[in-house]
Coordinates of C-alpha atoms in Angstrom, one line a residue:
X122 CA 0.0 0.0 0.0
X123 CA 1.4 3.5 -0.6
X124 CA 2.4 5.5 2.0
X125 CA 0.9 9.1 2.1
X126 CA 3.2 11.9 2.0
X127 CA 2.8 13.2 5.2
X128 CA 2.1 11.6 8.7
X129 CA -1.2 11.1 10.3
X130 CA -0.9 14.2 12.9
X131 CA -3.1 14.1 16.6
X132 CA -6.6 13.2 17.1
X133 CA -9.0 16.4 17.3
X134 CA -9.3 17.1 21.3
X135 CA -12.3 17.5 23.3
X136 CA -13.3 21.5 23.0
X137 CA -11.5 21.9 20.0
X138 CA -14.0 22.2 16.2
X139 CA -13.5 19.9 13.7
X140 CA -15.5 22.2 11.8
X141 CA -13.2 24.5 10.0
X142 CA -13.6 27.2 12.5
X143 CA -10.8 28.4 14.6
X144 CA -11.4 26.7 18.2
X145 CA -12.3 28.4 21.7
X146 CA -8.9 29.6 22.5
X147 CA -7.3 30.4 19.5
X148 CA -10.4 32.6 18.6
X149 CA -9.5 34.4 21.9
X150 CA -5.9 34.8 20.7
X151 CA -7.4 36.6 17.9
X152 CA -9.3 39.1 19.2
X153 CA -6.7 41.5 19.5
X154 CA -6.6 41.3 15.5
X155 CA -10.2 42.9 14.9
X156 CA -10.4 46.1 13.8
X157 CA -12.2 49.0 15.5
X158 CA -15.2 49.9 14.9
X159 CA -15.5 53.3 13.0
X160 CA -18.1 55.4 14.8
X161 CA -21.0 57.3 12.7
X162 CA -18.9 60.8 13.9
X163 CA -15.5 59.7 12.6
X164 CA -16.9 60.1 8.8
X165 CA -14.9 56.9 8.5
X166 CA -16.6 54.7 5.6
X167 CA -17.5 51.5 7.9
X168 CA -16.3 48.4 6.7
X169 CA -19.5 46.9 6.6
X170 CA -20.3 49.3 4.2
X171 CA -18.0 48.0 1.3
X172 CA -18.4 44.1 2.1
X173 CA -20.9 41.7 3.7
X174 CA -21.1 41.4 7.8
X175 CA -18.8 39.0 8.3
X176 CA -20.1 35.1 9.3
X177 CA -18.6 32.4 11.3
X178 CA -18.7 29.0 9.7
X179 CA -19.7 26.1 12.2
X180 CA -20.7 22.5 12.0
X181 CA -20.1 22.4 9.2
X182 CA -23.4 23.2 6.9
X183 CA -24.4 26.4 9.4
X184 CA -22.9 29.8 9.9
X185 CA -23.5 32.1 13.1
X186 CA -24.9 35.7 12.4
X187 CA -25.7 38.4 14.6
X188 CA -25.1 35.5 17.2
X189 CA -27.8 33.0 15.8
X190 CA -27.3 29.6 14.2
X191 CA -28.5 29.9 10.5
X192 CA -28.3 26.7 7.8
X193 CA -25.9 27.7 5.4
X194 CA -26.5 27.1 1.5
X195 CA -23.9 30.4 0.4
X196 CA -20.0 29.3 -0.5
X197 CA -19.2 26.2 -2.9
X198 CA -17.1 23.7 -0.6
X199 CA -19.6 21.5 -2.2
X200 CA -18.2 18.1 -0.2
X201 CA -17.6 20.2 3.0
X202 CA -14.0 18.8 2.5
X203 CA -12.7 22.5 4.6
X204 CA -13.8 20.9 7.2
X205 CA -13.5 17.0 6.8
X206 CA -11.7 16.0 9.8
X207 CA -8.6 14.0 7.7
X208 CA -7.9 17.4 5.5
X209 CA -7.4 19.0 8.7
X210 CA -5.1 16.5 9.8
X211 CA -3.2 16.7 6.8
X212 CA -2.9 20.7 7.4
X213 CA -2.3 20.4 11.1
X214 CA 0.3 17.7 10.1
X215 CA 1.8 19.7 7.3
X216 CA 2.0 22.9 9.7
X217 CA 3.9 21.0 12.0
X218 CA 6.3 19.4 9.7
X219 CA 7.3 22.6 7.0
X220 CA 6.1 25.8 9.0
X221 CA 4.2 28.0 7.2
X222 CA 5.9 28.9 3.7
X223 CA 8.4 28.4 1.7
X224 CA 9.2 32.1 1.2
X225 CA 10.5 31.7 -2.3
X226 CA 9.2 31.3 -6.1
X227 CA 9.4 27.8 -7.1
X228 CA 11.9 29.1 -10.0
X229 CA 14.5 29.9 -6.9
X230 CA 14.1 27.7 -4.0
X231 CA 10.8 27.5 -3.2
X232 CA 10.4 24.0 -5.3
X233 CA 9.3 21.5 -2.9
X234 CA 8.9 17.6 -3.6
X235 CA 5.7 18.3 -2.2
X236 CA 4.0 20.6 -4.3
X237 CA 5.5 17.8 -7.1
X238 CA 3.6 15.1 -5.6
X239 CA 0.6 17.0 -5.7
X240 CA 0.7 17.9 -9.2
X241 CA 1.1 14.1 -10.2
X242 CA -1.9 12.9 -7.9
X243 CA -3.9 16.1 -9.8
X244 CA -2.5 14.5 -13.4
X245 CA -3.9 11.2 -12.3
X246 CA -7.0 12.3 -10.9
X247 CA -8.3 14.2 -14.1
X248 CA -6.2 12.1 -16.4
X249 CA -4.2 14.8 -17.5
X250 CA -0.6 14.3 -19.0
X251 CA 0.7 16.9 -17.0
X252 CA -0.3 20.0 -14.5
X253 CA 1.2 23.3 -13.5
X254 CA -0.3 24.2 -9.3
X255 CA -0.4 28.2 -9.0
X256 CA -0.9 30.0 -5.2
X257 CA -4.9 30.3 -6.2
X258 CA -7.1 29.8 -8.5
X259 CA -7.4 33.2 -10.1
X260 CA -4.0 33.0 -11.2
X261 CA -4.5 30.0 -13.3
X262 CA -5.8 31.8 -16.2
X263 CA -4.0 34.6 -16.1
X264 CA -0.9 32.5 -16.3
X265 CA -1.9 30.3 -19.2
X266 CA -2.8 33.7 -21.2
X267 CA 1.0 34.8 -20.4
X268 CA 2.2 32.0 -21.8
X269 CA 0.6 31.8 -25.1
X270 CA 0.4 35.5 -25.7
X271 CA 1.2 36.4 -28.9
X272 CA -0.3 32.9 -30.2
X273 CA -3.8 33.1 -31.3
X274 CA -5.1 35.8 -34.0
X275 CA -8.7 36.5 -31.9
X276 CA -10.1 35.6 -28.4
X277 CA -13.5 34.6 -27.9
X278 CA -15.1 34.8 -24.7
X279 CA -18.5 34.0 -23.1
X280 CA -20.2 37.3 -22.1
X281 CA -20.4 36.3 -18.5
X282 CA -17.5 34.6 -18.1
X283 CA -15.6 34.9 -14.6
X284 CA -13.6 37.4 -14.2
X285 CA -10.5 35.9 -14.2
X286 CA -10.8 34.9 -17.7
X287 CA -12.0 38.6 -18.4
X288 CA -8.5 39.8 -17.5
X289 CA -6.6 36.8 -18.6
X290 CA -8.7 37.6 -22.2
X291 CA -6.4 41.0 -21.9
X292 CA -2.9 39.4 -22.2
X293 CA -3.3 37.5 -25.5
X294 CA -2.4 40.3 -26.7
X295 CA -4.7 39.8 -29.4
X296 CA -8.7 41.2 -30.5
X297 CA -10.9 39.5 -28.1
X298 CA -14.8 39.2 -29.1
X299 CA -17.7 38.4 -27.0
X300 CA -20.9 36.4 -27.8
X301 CA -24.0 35.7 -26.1
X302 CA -24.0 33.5 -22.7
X303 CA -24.5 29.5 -23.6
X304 CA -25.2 30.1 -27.4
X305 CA -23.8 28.0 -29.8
X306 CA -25.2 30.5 -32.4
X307 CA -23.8 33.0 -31.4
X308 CA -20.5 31.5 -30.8
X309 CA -20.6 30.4 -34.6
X310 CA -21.5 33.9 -35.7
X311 CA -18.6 35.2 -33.5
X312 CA -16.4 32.7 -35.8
X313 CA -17.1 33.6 -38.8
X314 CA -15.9 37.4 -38.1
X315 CA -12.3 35.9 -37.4
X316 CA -11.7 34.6 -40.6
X317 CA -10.8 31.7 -42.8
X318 CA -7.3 31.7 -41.7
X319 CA -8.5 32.5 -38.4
X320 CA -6.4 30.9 -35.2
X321 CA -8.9 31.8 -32.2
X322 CA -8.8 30.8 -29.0
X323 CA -11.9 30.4 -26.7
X324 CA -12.3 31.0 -23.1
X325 CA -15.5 30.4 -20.8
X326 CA -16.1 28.7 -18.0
X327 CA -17.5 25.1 -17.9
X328 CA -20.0 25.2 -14.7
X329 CA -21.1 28.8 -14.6
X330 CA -20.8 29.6 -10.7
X331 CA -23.8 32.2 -11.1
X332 CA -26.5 30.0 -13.1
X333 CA -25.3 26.4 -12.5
X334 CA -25.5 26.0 -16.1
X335 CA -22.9 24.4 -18.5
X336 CA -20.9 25.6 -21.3
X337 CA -21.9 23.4 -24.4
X338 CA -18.2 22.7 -25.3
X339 CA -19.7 19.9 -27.7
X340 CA -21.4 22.4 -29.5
X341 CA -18.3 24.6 -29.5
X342 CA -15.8 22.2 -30.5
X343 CA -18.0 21.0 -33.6
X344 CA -17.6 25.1 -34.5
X345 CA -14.1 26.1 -33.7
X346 CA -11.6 25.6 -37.1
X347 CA -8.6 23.1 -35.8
X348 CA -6.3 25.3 -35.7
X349 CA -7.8 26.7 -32.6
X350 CA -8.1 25.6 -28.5
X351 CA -10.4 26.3 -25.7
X352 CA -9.2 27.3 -22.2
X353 CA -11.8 26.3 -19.8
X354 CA -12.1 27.8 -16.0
X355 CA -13.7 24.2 -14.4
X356 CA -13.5 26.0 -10.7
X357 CA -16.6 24.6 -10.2
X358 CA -16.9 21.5 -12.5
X359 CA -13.4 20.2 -11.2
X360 CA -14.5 17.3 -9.0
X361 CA -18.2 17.8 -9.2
X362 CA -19.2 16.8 -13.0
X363 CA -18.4 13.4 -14.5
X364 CA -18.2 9.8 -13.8
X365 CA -14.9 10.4 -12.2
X366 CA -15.4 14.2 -11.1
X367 CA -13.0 15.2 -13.6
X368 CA -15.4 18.2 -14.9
X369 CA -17.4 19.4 -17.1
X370 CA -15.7 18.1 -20.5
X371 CA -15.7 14.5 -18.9
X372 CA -19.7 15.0 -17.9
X373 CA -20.2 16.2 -21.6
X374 CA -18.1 13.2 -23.2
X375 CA -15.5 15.8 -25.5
X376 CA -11.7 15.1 -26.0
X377 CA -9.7 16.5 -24.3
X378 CA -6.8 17.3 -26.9
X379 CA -7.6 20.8 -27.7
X380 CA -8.9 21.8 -24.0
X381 CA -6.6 23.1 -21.7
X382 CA -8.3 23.2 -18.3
X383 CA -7.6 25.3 -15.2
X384 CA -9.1 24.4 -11.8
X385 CA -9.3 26.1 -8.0
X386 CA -8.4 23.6 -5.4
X387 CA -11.3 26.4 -2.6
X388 CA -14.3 24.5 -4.3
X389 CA -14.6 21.1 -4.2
X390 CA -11.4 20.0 -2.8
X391 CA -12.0 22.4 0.0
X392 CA -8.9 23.7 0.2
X393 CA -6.9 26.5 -1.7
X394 CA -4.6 27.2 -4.6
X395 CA -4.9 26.8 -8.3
X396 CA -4.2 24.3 -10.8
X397 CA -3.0 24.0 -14.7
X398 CA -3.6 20.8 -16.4
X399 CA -2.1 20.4 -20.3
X400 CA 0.5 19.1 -21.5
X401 CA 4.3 18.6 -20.6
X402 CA 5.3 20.8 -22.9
X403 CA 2.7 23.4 -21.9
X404 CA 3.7 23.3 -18.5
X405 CA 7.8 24.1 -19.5
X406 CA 6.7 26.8 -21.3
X407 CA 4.5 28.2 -18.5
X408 CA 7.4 27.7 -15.9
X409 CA 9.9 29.7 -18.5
X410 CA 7.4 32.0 -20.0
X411 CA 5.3 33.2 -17.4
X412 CA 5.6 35.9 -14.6
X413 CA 2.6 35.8 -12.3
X414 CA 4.2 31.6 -12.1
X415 CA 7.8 32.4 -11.6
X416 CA 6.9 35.4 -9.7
X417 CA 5.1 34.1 -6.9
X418 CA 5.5 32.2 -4.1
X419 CA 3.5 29.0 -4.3
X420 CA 0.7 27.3 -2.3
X421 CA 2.0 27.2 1.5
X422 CA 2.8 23.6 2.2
X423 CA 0.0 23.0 4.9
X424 CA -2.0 23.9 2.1
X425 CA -0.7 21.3 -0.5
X426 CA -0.8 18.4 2.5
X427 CA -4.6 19.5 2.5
X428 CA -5.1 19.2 -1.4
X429 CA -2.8 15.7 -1.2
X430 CA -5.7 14.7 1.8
X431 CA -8.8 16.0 -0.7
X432 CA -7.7 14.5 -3.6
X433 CA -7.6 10.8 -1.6
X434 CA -10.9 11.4 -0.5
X435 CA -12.4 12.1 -3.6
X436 CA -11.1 9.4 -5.7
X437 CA -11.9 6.6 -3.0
X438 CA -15.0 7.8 -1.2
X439 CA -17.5 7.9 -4.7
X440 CA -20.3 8.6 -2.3
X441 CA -19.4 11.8 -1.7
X442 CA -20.6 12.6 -5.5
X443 CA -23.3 10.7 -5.4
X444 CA -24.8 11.8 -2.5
X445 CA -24.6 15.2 -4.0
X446 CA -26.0 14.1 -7.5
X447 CA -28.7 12.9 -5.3
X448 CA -29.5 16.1 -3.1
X449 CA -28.9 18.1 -6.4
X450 CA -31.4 16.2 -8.3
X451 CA -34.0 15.9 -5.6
X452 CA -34.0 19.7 -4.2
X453 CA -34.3 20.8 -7.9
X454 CA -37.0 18.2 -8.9
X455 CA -39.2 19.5 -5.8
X456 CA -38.7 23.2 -6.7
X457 CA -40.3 22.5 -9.9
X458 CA -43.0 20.8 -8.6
X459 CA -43.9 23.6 -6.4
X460 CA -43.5 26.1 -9.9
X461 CA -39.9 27.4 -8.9
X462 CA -39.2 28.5 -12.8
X463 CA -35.5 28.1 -14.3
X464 CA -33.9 25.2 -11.9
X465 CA -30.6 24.5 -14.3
X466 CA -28.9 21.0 -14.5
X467 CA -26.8 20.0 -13.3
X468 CA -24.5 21.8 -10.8
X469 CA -25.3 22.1 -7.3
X470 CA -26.1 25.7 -7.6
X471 CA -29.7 27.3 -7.2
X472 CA -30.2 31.3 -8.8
X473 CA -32.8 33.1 -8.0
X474 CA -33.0 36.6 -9.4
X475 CA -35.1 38.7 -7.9
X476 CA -37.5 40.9 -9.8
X477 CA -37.2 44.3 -7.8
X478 CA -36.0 45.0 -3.9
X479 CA -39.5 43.9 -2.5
X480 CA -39.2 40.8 -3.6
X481 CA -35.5 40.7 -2.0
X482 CA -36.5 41.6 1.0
X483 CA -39.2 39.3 1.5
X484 CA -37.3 36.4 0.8
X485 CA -34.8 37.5 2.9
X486 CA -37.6 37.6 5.7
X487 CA -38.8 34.2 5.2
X488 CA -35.0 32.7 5.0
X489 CA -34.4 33.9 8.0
X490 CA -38.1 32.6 9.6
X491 CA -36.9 29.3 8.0
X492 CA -33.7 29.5 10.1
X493 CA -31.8 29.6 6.5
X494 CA -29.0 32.3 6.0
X495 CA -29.5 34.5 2.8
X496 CA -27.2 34.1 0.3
X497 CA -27.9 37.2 -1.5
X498 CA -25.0 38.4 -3.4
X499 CA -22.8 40.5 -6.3
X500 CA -20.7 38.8 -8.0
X501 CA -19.3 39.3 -11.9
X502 CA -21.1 37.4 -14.5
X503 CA -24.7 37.7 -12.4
X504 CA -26.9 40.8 -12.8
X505 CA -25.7 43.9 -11.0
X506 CA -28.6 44.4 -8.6
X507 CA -27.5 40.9 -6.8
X508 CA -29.6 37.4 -6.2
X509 CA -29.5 34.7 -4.5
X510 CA -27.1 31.6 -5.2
X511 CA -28.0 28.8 -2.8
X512 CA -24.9 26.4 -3.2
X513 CA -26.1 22.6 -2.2
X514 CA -23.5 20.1 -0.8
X515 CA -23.5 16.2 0.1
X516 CA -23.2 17.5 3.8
X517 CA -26.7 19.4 4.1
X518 CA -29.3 17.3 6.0
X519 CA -32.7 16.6 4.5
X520 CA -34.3 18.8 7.0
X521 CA -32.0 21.6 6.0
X522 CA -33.0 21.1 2.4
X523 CA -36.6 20.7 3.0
X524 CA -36.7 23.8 5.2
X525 CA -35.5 25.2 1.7
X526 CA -38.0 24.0 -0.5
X527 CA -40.6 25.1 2.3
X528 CA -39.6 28.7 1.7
X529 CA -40.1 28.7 -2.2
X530 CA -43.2 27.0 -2.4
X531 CA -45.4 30.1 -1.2
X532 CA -43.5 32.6 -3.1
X533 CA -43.5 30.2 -6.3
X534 CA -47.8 29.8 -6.0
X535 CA -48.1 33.1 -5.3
X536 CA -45.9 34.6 -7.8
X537 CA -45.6 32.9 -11.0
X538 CA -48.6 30.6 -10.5
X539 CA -50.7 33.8 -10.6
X540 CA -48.2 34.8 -13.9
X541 CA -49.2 31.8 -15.6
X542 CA -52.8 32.3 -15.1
X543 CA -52.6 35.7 -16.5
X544 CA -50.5 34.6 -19.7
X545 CA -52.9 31.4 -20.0
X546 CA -56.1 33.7 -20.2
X547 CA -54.4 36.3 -22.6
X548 CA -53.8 33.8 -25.2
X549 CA -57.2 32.6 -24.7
X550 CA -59.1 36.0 -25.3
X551 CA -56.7 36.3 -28.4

């Protein structure tokens, strides 16, 4: 049997939280770290202000706000792995092996055997020939566009694409051309303006993090001359979609020889960094081309004894995915049932837009009744008044998710039920 690369560390004591959190004492030990609270008088701009009230994850699938204990459906640790008792062994381990960082760019002497062994358990995991692990997810793109600058004649880019593709689109170096969210129309429209000689390159991201939709990289494939490639952001596909949880190309049965796939190890895998996967000779031209890589200093070590943990658990514990296949499949069958309109397949991500700030707030009310937390959020690629993302994961309890399906059915009856009655006797006095 194969040893794991780092030790199994202590047993999690009585009073400590397996949970993620930090425990009793050490949250003492940090109070001394909070800021102060800028007073109305001071005409400081309070924090609050720019960024949500801060919330305390605990147990796992709850979050404490304003001192009550709320279920939580916001963030995508979709396995809960942030808080899986071995991943924190493996950190706690790691922390006590190698200290905190390295302190150093892998192309000086912050290359560590470690961050090597990761990569290779990544390769085999998605059945990649080779990958490239960045300090966070974000980066991946960026660093890919770095590399190949200078190598494609036109970018084309989903209109609501993540923002890190959105800047990494900037460093082709090259015209970049949007088309229409999801459309395979559009995206063929967009490729006849490039050309016959055309060498494009397209980026989008393969489970949309706002929608829960899926790129139709099938579709795009078929349309894209052969000269060109297709640099997918899978953040959220990467160990979710697919027999194996390899993503979204896997789910949708594509090759994989044109697709060059970056991943974030903060969603599924529960922990942090970011990850290239390509080719060998992608990946030496990435380590000698690129800055942001050879620039920064890599994932700290705790961190990559973390990923190394995740990754074991995914590939031998296959219920975790199909547990969540399950939960995503039942929550989203019964919020059709009750008239919820536009449930996507198949990520584990629930929108909800709503239609003006009254009907905002009242959902907001009736989460909170239901003991739920309100995911209601900004984020680039959704619209720019907010909504509501409610993130499912294998961890939630049925009660959790039926106290959700509780909430919708009023507002679902009451608003589009009434809608459809309305639209149903218009065409009928036609």
């Amino acid at each position: 049997m194969e040893k794991s690369p780092v030790s199994k560390a202590r047993r999690i004591k009585s009073g400590e939280t397996p949970s993620g959190s930090i425990g009793i004492k050490a949250a003492g030990a940090l109070d001394r770290f909070k800021p102060p609270v800028a007073s109305a008088a001071s005409g400081e701009a309070h924090p609050r202000s720019l960024l949500p009230e801060p919330l305390q994850q605990v147990a796992r699938t709850f979050v404490l706000r304003r001192g009550r204990k709320l279920s939580y459906f916001g963030g995508c640790d979709y396995f809960r792995l942030s808080s899986h008792p071995a991943v924190l062994e493996a950190f706690r381990d790691g922390l006590s092996r190698y200290g905190l960082n390295v302190a150093a760019a892998r192309a000086t002497t912050g290359n560590h055997w470690l961050s090597e062994t990761l990569e290779k358990r990544l390769a085999q995991f998605f059945g990649a020939e080779n990958v490239l692990l960045v300090s966070c997810g974000y980066l991946a793109n960026l660093v890919v566009a770095q590399t190949l600058a200078g190598g494609y004649s036109q970018v084309l880019i989903d209109e609501r694409s993540h923002a890190s593709l959105l800047d990494a689109a900037q460093l082709f170096g090259c015209p970049i051309i949007t088309f229409r969210h999801r459309s395979a129309e559009a995206f063929a429209a967009a490729v006849q303006r490039c050309g016959p000689a055309a060498r494009p390159i397209l980026l989008t991201d393969g489970l949309f993090s706002h929608d829960g939709e899926v790129a139709p990289l099938d579709r795009y494939l078929e349309l894209l001359p052969s000269a060109g490639s297709v640099l997918v952001d899978d953040a959220h596909g990467a160990g979710v979609l697919g027999r194996s949880g390899r993503g979204t190309a896997e789910y949708l049965g594509v090759p994989g020889e044109r697709l060059i796939q970056t991943i974030t190890l903060s969603k599924a895998f529960g922990g942090f960094g970011g990850a290239i996967l390509g080719t060998r000779a992608l990946r030496a031209r990435m380590i000698a081309r690129s800055r942001s890589f050879s620039g920064s200093t890599p994932m700290p070590l705790p961190l990559v004894c973390a990923g190394l943990a995740a990754v074991k658990l995914l590939q031998t514990d296959r219920g975790l995915r199909r547990r969540l296949a399950g939960i995503t499949d039942t929550v989203k069958r019964a919020l059709r049932e009750v008239g919820f309109p536009g449930v996507p397949v198949p990520g584990p991500i629930i929108p909800f837009i709503p239609r003006h700030a009254r009907q905002a707030a009242m959902l907001k009310r009736r989460l909170l009744a239901a003991g739920i937390h309100p995911p209601f959020i900004h984020y680039p690629g959704g619209p720019a008044s907010g909504f509501f993302r409610f993130a499912l994961s294998s961890e939630h309890t049925q009660s959790q998710l039926d106290a959700l399906i509780r909430v919708f059915g009023p507002i679902a009856q009451a608003e589009w039920a009434g809608e459809s009655r309305a639209a149903r006797s218009r065409r009928g006095n036609k």
